[in-house]
Amino acid sequence: MSDPYEPTGARFGTAEFRQALGHLPTGVTVIASMLDGEPVGLSVGTFFSVSLDPPMVGFCAAKSSTSFPKVRETGVFCASILAGDQEAVSRVFASSGADKFRGLGWHASGDSGSPMVADALAWIDCRIASVVEAGDHVLVLGDVVHLEVSRETEPLVFFRGGYHSLGA
């Protein structure tokens, strides 16, 4: 008898995979750090709670990201959970570019010194605990050292290939 869980190879393409998983709404978060006195960051849609005791979070970053290696080098990051009115912020951080922080309101976290995006719903300041290879991404686990809720409003959500606010 064959093992039904034995890998047999995908019977679908990346377009079908993306379409199916696109039906799962995800929150949008900016991951940021300071490297050599300059802020660096990226937008992720895979930020999640890992553990309550000890408090840990995780996110995934594409191996092709030019920003994540800079964050990884610092060993710390601040996750800014974006609000429904911050789509433009996410678009800037989802792109490749030199100074993603130009014209953006932010301040340094008191714990790690990592950038905290102004008007985000919440900030979660972390130390990188581990980075695990996962296909074309890396899975990053962070130990939470501080957090703060800034405002109570609707989050920015990515669903079926586009940005949405739960209130819209």
JSON list of C-alpha atoms in Angstrom, two decimals:
[
{"chain": "A", "resi": 1, "resn": "MET", "atom": "CA", "xyz": [0.00, 0.00, 0.00]},
{"chain": "A", "resi": 2, "resn": "SER", "atom": "CA", "xyz": [1.38, 3.42, -0.90]},
{"chain": "A", "resi": 3, "resn": "ASP", "atom": "CA", "xyz": [1.63, 6.28, 1.55]},
{"chain": "A", "resi": 4, "resn": "PRO", "atom": "CA", "xyz": [-1.03, 8.88, 0.63]},
{"chain": "A", "resi": 5, "resn": "TYR", "atom": "CA", "xyz": [1.20, 11.62, 2.08]},
{"chain": "A", "resi": 6, "resn": "GLU", "atom": "CA", "xyz": [4.25, 10.71, 0.02]},
{"chain": "A", "resi": 7, "resn": "PRO", "atom": "CA", "xyz": [5.28, 13.69, -2.12]},
{"chain": "A", "resi": 8, "resn": "THR", "atom": "CA", "xyz": [4.28, 12.98, -5.70]},
{"chain": "A", "resi": 9, "resn": "GLY", "atom": "CA", "xyz": [4.92, 16.40, -7.19]},
{"chain": "A", "resi": 10, "resn": "ALA", "atom": "CA", "xyz": [2.54, 19.26, -7.61]},
{"chain": "A", "resi": 11, "resn": "ARG", "atom": "CA", "xyz": [-0.35, 18.76, -10.02]},
{"chain": "A", "resi": 12, "resn": "PHE", "atom": "CA", "xyz": [-0.93, 22.48, -10.36]},
{"chain": "A", "resi": 13, "resn": "GLY", "atom": "CA", "xyz": [0.99, 25.55, -11.39]},
{"chain": "A", "resi": 14, "resn": "THR", "atom": "CA", "xyz": [2.05, 28.62, -9.47]},
{"chain": "A", "resi": 15, "resn": "ALA", "atom": "CA", "xyz": [-0.92, 30.58, -10.84]},
{"chain": "A", "resi": 16, "resn": "GLU", "atom": "CA", "xyz": [-3.40, 28.06, -9.40]},
{"chain": "A", "resi": 17, "resn": "PHE", "atom": "CA", "xyz": [-1.48, 27.95, -6.11]},
{"chain": "A", "resi": 18, "resn": "ARG", "atom": "CA", "xyz": [-1.51, 31.75, -5.85]},
{"chain": "A", "resi": 19, "resn": "GLN", "atom": "CA", "xyz": [-5.21, 31.91, -6.76]},
{"chain": "A", "resi": 20, "resn": "ALA", "atom": "CA", "xyz": [-6.23, 29.32, -4.16]},
{"chain": "A", "resi": 21, "resn": "LEU", "atom": "CA", "xyz": [-4.16, 30.86, -1.34]},
{"chain": "A", "resi": 22, "resn": "GLY", "atom": "CA", "xyz": [-5.29, 34.33, -2.40]},
{"chain": "A", "resi": 23, "resn": "HIS", "atom": "CA", "xyz": [-8.67, 33.45, -0.93]},
{"chain": "A", "resi": 24, "resn": "LEU", "atom": "CA", "xyz": [-7.11, 33.59, 2.53]},
{"chain": "A", "resi": 25, "resn": "PRO", "atom": "CA", "xyz": [-7.05, 37.21, 3.72]},
{"chain": "A", "resi": 26, "resn": "THR", "atom": "CA", "xyz": [-3.80, 38.30, 5.35]},
{"chain": "A", "resi": 27, "resn": "GLY", "atom": "CA", "xyz": [-2.89, 41.34, 7.38]},
{"chain": "A", "resi": 28, "resn": "VAL", "atom": "CA", "xyz": [-0.19, 43.65, 6.05]},
{"chain": "A", "resi": 29, "resn": "THR", "atom": "CA", "xyz": [2.85, 44.45, 8.17]},
{"chain": "A", "resi": 30, "resn": "VAL", "atom": "CA", "xyz": [6.05, 46.44, 7.67]},
{"chain": "A", "resi": 31, "resn": "ILE", "atom": "CA", "xyz": [9.18, 44.79, 9.07]},
{"chain": "A", "resi": 32, "resn": "ALA", "atom": "CA", "xyz": [11.92, 47.37, 9.75]},
{"chain": "A", "resi": 33, "resn": "SER", "atom": "CA", "xyz": [15.30, 47.79, 11.37]},
{"chain": "A", "resi": 34, "resn": "MET", "atom": "CA", "xyz": [18.23, 50.22, 11.51]},
{"chain": "A", "resi": 35, "resn": "LEU", "atom": "CA", "xyz": [21.46, 49.27, 9.75]},
{"chain": "A", "resi": 36, "resn": "ASP", "atom": "CA", "xyz": [24.46, 51.59, 10.01]},
{"chain": "A", "resi": 37, "resn": "GLY", "atom": "CA", "xyz": [22.19, 54.44, 11.07]},
{"chain": "A", "resi": 38, "resn": "GLU", "atom": "CA", "xyz": [19.83, 54.03, 8.09]},
{"chain": "A", "resi": 39, "resn": "PRO", "atom": "CA", "xyz": [16.28, 52.62, 8.28]},
{"chain": "A", "resi": 40, "resn": "VAL", "atom": "CA", "xyz": [15.57, 49.51, 6.18]},
{"chain": "A", "resi": 41, "resn": "GLY", "atom": "CA", "xyz": [12.34, 47.60, 5.75]},
{"chain": "A", "resi": 42, "resn": "LEU", "atom": "CA", "xyz": [9.96, 45.45, 3.76]},
{"chain": "A", "resi": 43, "resn": "SER", "atom": "CA", "xyz": [6.23, 44.77, 3.59]},
{"chain": "A", "resi": 44, "resn": "VAL", "atom": "CA", "xyz": [5.00, 41.26, 4.44]},
{"chain": "A", "resi": 45, "resn": "GLY", "atom": "CA", "xyz": [1.61, 39.57, 4.35]},
{"chain": "A", "resi": 46, "resn": "THR", "atom": "CA", "xyz": [2.69, 36.59, 6.43]},
{"chain": "A", "resi": 47, "resn": "PHE", "atom": "CA", "xyz": [3.07, 38.00, 9.94]},
{"chain": "A", "resi": 48, "resn": "PHE", "atom": "CA", "xyz": [1.66, 35.78, 12.69]},
{"chain": "A", "resi": 49, "resn": "SER", "atom": "CA", "xyz": [1.65, 34.90, 16.37]},
{"chain": "A", "resi": 50, "resn": "VAL", "atom": "CA", "xyz": [3.76, 31.83, 17.21]},
{"chain": "A", "resi": 51, "resn": "SER", "atom": "CA", "xyz": [3.75, 31.52, 21.01]},
{"chain": "A", "resi": 52, "resn": "LEU", "atom": "CA", "xyz": [2.25, 33.22, 24.05]},
{"chain": "A", "resi": 53, "resn": "ASP", "atom": "CA", "xyz": [4.80, 31.82, 26.49]},
{"chain": "A", "resi": 54, "resn": "PRO", "atom": "CA", "xyz": [7.39, 32.92, 25.65]},
{"chain": "A", "resi": 55, "resn": "PRO", "atom": "CA", "xyz": [5.92, 35.61, 23.39]},
{"chain": "A", "resi": 56, "resn": "MET", "atom": "CA", "xyz": [7.06, 34.95, 19.81]},
{"chain": "A", "resi": 57, "resn": "VAL", "atom": "CA", "xyz": [5.97, 36.05, 16.34]},
{"chain": "A", "resi": 58, "resn": "GLY", "atom": "CA", "xyz": [6.95, 35.02, 12.85]},
{"chain": "A", "resi": 59, "resn": "PHE", "atom": "CA", "xyz": [6.93, 36.20, 9.26]},
{"chain": "A", "resi": 60, "resn": "CYS", "atom": "CA", "xyz": [8.10, 35.02, 5.87]},
{"chain": "A", "resi": 61, "resn": "ALA", "atom": "CA", "xyz": [10.39, 36.92, 3.51]},
{"chain": "A", "resi": 62, "resn": "ALA", "atom": "CA", "xyz": [11.22, 36.03, -0.07]},
{"chain": "A", "resi": 63, "resn": "LYS", "atom": "CA", "xyz": [14.77, 34.82, -0.60]},
{"chain": "A", "resi": 64, "resn": "SER", "atom": "CA", "xyz": [14.91, 37.35, -3.44]},
{"chain": "A", "resi": 65, "resn": "SER", "atom": "CA", "xyz": [14.29, 40.26, -1.04]},
{"chain": "A", "resi": 66, "resn": "THR", "atom": "CA", "xyz": [17.07, 42.82, -1.03]},
{"chain": "A", "resi": 67, "resn": "SER", "atom": "CA", "xyz": [15.78, 44.37, 2.21]},
{"chain": "A", "resi": 68, "resn": "PHE", "atom": "CA", "xyz": [15.49, 41.30, 4.44]},
{"chain": "A", "resi": 69, "resn": "PRO", "atom": "CA", "xyz": [19.23, 40.50, 4.47]},
{"chain": "A", "resi": 70, "resn": "LYS", "atom": "CA", "xyz": [19.80, 43.98, 5.91]},
{"chain": "A", "resi": 71, "resn": "VAL", "atom": "CA", "xyz": [17.17, 43.40, 8.60]},
{"chain": "A", "resi": 72, "resn": "ARG", "atom": "CA", "xyz": [18.66, 39.99, 9.35]},
{"chain": "A", "resi": 73, "resn": "GLU", "atom": "CA", "xyz": [22.12, 41.52, 9.78]},
{"chain": "A", "resi": 74, "resn": "THR", "atom": "CA", "xyz": [20.86, 43.72, 12.62]},
{"chain": "A", "resi": 75, "resn": "GLY", "atom": "CA", "xyz": [19.39, 40.82, 14.59]},
{"chain": "A", "resi": 76, "resn": "VAL", "atom": "CA", "xyz": [16.32, 42.87, 15.54]},
{"chain": "A", "resi": 77, "resn": "PHE", "atom": "CA", "xyz": [13.16, 44.20, 13.91]},
{"chain": "A", "resi": 78, "resn": "CYS", "atom": "CA", "xyz": [10.00, 46.10, 14.63]},
{"chain": "A", "resi": 79, "resn": "ALA", "atom": "CA", "xyz": [6.76, 44.92, 13.00]},
{"chain": "A", "resi": 80, "resn": "SER", "atom": "CA", "xyz": [4.30, 47.74, 12.30]},
{"chain": "A", "resi": 81, "resn": "ILE", "atom": "CA", "xyz": [0.79, 46.38, 11.71]},
{"chain": "A", "resi": 82, "resn": "LEU", "atom": "CA", "xyz": [-0.74, 48.65, 9.07]},
{"chain": "A", "resi": 83, "resn": "ALA", "atom": "CA", "xyz": [-4.17, 50.26, 9.24]},
{"chain": "A", "resi": 84, "resn": "GLY", "atom": "CA", "xyz": [-6.73, 50.23, 6.44]},
{"chain": "A", "resi": 85, "resn": "ASP", "atom": "CA", "xyz": [-5.72, 53.75, 5.39]},
{"chain": "A", "resi": 86, "resn": "GLN", "atom": "CA", "xyz": [-2.03, 52.82, 4.94]},
{"chain": "A", "resi": 87, "resn": "GLU", "atom": "CA", "xyz": [-2.10, 51.05, 1.56]},
{"chain": "A", "resi": 88, "resn": "ALA", "atom": "CA", "xyz": [0.36, 53.58, 0.12]},
{"chain": "A", "resi": 89, "resn": "VAL", "atom": "CA", "xyz": [2.83, 52.71, 2.90]},
{"chain": "A", "resi": 90, "resn": "SER", "atom": "CA", "xyz": [2.59, 49.01, 2.09]},
{"chain": "A", "resi": 91, "resn": "ARG", "atom": "CA", "xyz": [3.11, 49.64, -1.63]},
{"chain": "A", "resi": 92, "resn": "VAL", "atom": "CA", "xyz": [6.33, 51.57, -0.93]},
{"chain": "A", "resi": 93, "resn": "PHE", "atom": "CA", "xyz": [7.71, 48.81, 1.29]},
{"chain": "A", "resi": 94, "resn": "ALA", "atom": "CA", "xyz": [6.63, 46.08, -1.17]},
{"chain": "A", "resi": 95, "resn": "SER", "atom": "CA", "xyz": [8.83, 47.60, -3.85]},
{"chain": "A", "resi": 96, "resn": "SER", "atom": "CA", "xyz": [12.56, 47.57, -4.33]},
{"chain": "A", "resi": 97, "resn": "GLY", "atom": "CA", "xyz": [14.03, 50.96, -3.78]},
{"chain": "A", "resi": 98, "resn": "ALA", "atom": "CA", "xyz": [16.62, 53.03, -2.07]},
{"chain": "A", "resi": 99, "resn": "ASP", "atom": "CA", "xyz": [14.96, 55.11, 0.65]},
{"chain": "A", "resi": 100, "resn": "LYS", "atom": "CA", "xyz": [11.55, 53.66, 1.48]},
{"chain": "A", "resi": 101, "resn": "PHE", "atom": "CA", "xyz": [11.38, 55.90, 4.56]},
{"chain": "A", "resi": 102, "resn": "ARG", "atom": "CA", "xyz": [11.66, 59.21, 2.65]},
{"chain": "A", "resi": 103, "resn": "GLY", "atom": "CA", "xyz": [8.63, 61.32, 3.53]},
{"chain": "A", "resi": 104, "resn": "LEU", "atom": "CA", "xyz": [7.26, 58.63, 5.84]},
{"chain": "A", "resi": 105, "resn": "GLY", "atom": "CA", "xyz": [6.52, 59.39, 9.47]},
{"chain": "A", "resi": 106, "resn": "TRP", "atom": "CA", "xyz": [8.32, 57.04, 11.83]},
{"chain": "A", "resi": 107, "resn": "HIS", "atom": "CA", "xyz": [10.19, 56.97, 15.11]},
{"chain": "A", "resi": 108, "resn": "ALA", "atom": "CA", "xyz": [12.73, 54.64, 16.65]},
{"chain": "A", "resi": 109, "resn": "SER", "atom": "CA", "xyz": [11.65, 52.00, 19.10]},
{"chain": "A", "resi": 110, "resn": "GLY", "atom": "CA", "xyz": [12.98, 52.51, 22.60]},
{"chain": "A", "resi": 111, "resn": "ASP", "atom": "CA", "xyz": [14.09, 48.88, 22.82]},
{"chain": "A", "resi": 112, "resn": "SER", "atom": "CA", "xyz": [15.78, 47.90, 19.55]},
{"chain": "A", "resi": 113, "resn": "GLY", "atom": "CA", "xyz": [15.97, 51.31, 17.90]},
{"chain": "A", "resi": 114, "resn": "SER", "atom": "CA", "xyz": [14.09, 49.85, 14.93]},
{"chain": "A", "resi": 115, "resn": "PRO", "atom": "CA", "xyz": [11.75, 52.13, 12.96]},
{"chain": "A", "resi": 116, "resn": "MET", "atom": "CA", "xyz": [8.10, 52.14, 14.00]},
{"chain": "A", "resi": 117, "resn": "VAL", "atom": "CA", "xyz": [5.79, 53.34, 11.19]},
{"chain": "A", "resi": 118, "resn": "ALA", "atom": "CA", "xyz": [3.65, 56.30, 12.30]},
{"chain": "A", "resi": 119, "resn": "ASP", "atom": "CA", "xyz": [-0.08, 55.65, 12.65]},
{"chain": "A", "resi": 120, "resn": "ALA", "atom": "CA", "xyz": [0.28, 51.87, 12.49]},
{"chain": "A", "resi": 121, "resn": "LEU", "atom": "CA", "xyz": [-2.28, 49.93, 14.50]},
{"chain": "A", "resi": 122, "resn": "ALA", "atom": "CA", "xyz": [0.37, 48.30, 16.66]},
{"chain": "A", "resi": 123, "resn": "TRP", "atom": "CA", "xyz": [4.14, 47.84, 16.94]},
{"chain": "A", "resi": 124, "resn": "ILE", "atom": "CA", "xyz": [5.89, 44.66, 17.99]},
{"chain": "A", "resi": 125, "resn": "ASP", "atom": "CA", "xyz": [9.60, 45.00, 18.74]},
{"chain": "A", "resi": 126, "resn": "CYS", "atom": "CA", "xyz": [11.62, 41.77, 18.44]},
{"chain": "A", "resi": 127, "resn": "ARG", "atom": "CA", "xyz": [14.97, 40.02, 18.48]},
{"chain": "A", "resi": 128, "resn": "ILE", "atom": "CA", "xyz": [15.47, 37.50, 15.67]},
{"chain": "A", "resi": 129, "resn": "ALA", "atom": "CA", "xyz": [15.44, 34.05, 17.29]},
{"chain": "A", "resi": 130, "resn": "SER", "atom": "CA", "xyz": [15.91, 31.96, 14.14]},
{"chain": "A", "resi": 131, "resn": "VAL", "atom": "CA", "xyz": [15.67, 31.96, 10.36]},
{"chain": "A", "resi": 132, "resn": "VAL", "atom": "CA", "xyz": [14.65, 28.76, 8.58]},
{"chain": "A", "resi": 133, "resn": "GLU", "atom": "CA", "xyz": [14.85, 28.10, 4.83]},
{"chain": "A", "resi": 134, "resn": "ALA", "atom": "CA", "xyz": [11.40, 27.36, 3.41]},
{"chain": "A", "resi": 135, "resn": "GLY", "atom": "CA", "xyz": [11.24, 26.93, -0.37]},
{"chain": "A", "resi": 136, "resn": "ASP", "atom": "CA", "xyz": [11.67, 30.29, -2.07]},
{"chain": "A", "resi": 137, "resn": "HIS", "atom": "CA", "xyz": [11.21, 32.10, 1.28]},
{"chain": "A", "resi": 138, "resn": "VAL", "atom": "CA", "xyz": [12.72, 32.16, 4.74]},
{"chain": "A", "resi": 139, "resn": "LEU", "atom": "CA", "xyz": [10.66, 31.75, 7.89]},
{"chain": "A", "resi": 140, "resn": "VAL", "atom": "CA", "xyz": [11.74, 34.23, 10.57]},
{"chain": "A", "resi": 141, "resn": "LEU", "atom": "CA", "xyz": [10.93, 33.72, 14.24]},
{"chain": "A", "resi": 142, "resn": "GLY", "atom": "CA", "xyz": [11.23, 36.65, 16.63]},
{"chain": "A", "resi": 143, "resn": "ASP", "atom": "CA", "xyz": [11.27, 36.92, 20.41]},
{"chain": "A", "resi": 144, "resn": "VAL", "atom": "CA", "xyz": [8.96, 39.80, 21.38]},
{"chain": "A", "resi": 145, "resn": "VAL", "atom": "CA", "xyz": [10.66, 42.31, 23.69]},
{"chain": "A", "resi": 146, "resn": "HIS", "atom": "CA", "xyz": [8.07, 45.09, 23.61]},
{"chain": "A", "resi": 147, "resn": "LEU", "atom": "CA", "xyz": [4.75, 45.90, 21.99]},
{"chain": "A", "resi": 148, "resn": "GLU", "atom": "CA", "xyz": [2.25, 48.70, 21.86]},
{"chain": "A", "resi": 149, "resn": "VAL", "atom": "CA", "xyz": [-1.22, 49.25, 20.42]},
{"chain": "A", "resi": 150, "resn": "SER", "atom": "CA", "xyz": [-1.41, 52.71, 18.87]},
{"chain": "A", "resi": 151, "resn": "ARG", "atom": "CA", "xyz": [-4.96, 53.05, 17.60]},
{"chain": "A", "resi": 152, "resn": "GLU", "atom": "CA", "xyz": [-8.16, 51.09, 17.24]},
{"chain": "A", "resi": 153, "resn": "THR", "atom": "CA", "xyz": [-9.34, 51.04, 13.64]},
{"chain": "A", "resi": 154, "resn": "GLU", "atom": "CA", "xyz": [-9.62, 48.60, 10.75]},
{"chain": "A", "resi": 155, "resn": "PRO", "atom": "CA", "xyz": [-6.49, 46.78, 9.53]},
{"chain": "A", "resi": 156, "resn": "LEU", "atom": "CA", "xyz": [-5.09, 46.74, 6.01]},
{"chain": "A", "resi": 157, "resn": "VAL", "atom": "CA", "xyz": [-5.83, 43.34, 4.47]},
{"chain": "A", "resi": 158, "resn": "PHE", "atom": "CA", "xyz": [-4.55, 41.67, 1.31]},
{"chain": "A", "resi": 159, "resn": "PHE", "atom": "CA", "xyz": [-7.17, 39.42, -0.32]},
{"chain": "A", "resi": 160, "resn": "ARG", "atom": "CA", "xyz": [-7.51, 37.94, -3.84]},
{"chain": "A", "resi": 161, "resn": "GLY", "atom": "CA", "xyz": [-4.67, 40.02, -5.23]},
{"chain": "A", "resi": 162, "resn": "GLY", "atom": "CA", "xyz": [-5.66, 43.40, -3.80]},
{"chain": "A", "resi": 163, "resn": "TYR", "atom": "CA", "xyz": [-5.69, 45.61, -0.73]},
{"chain": "A", "resi": 164, "resn": "HIS", "atom": "CA", "xyz": [-8.82, 45.99, 1.38]},
{"chain": "A", "resi": 165, "resn": "SER", "atom": "CA", "xyz": [-9.93, 47.42, 4.69]},
{"chain": "A", "resi": 166, "resn": "LEU", "atom": "CA", "xyz": [-12.37, 45.35, 6.73]},
{"chain": "A", "resi": 167, "resn": "GLY", "atom": "CA", "xyz": [-14.56, 48.43, 7.08]},
{"chain": "A", "resi": 168, "resn": "ALA", "atom": "CA", "xyz": [-14.79, 48.92, 3.30]}
]
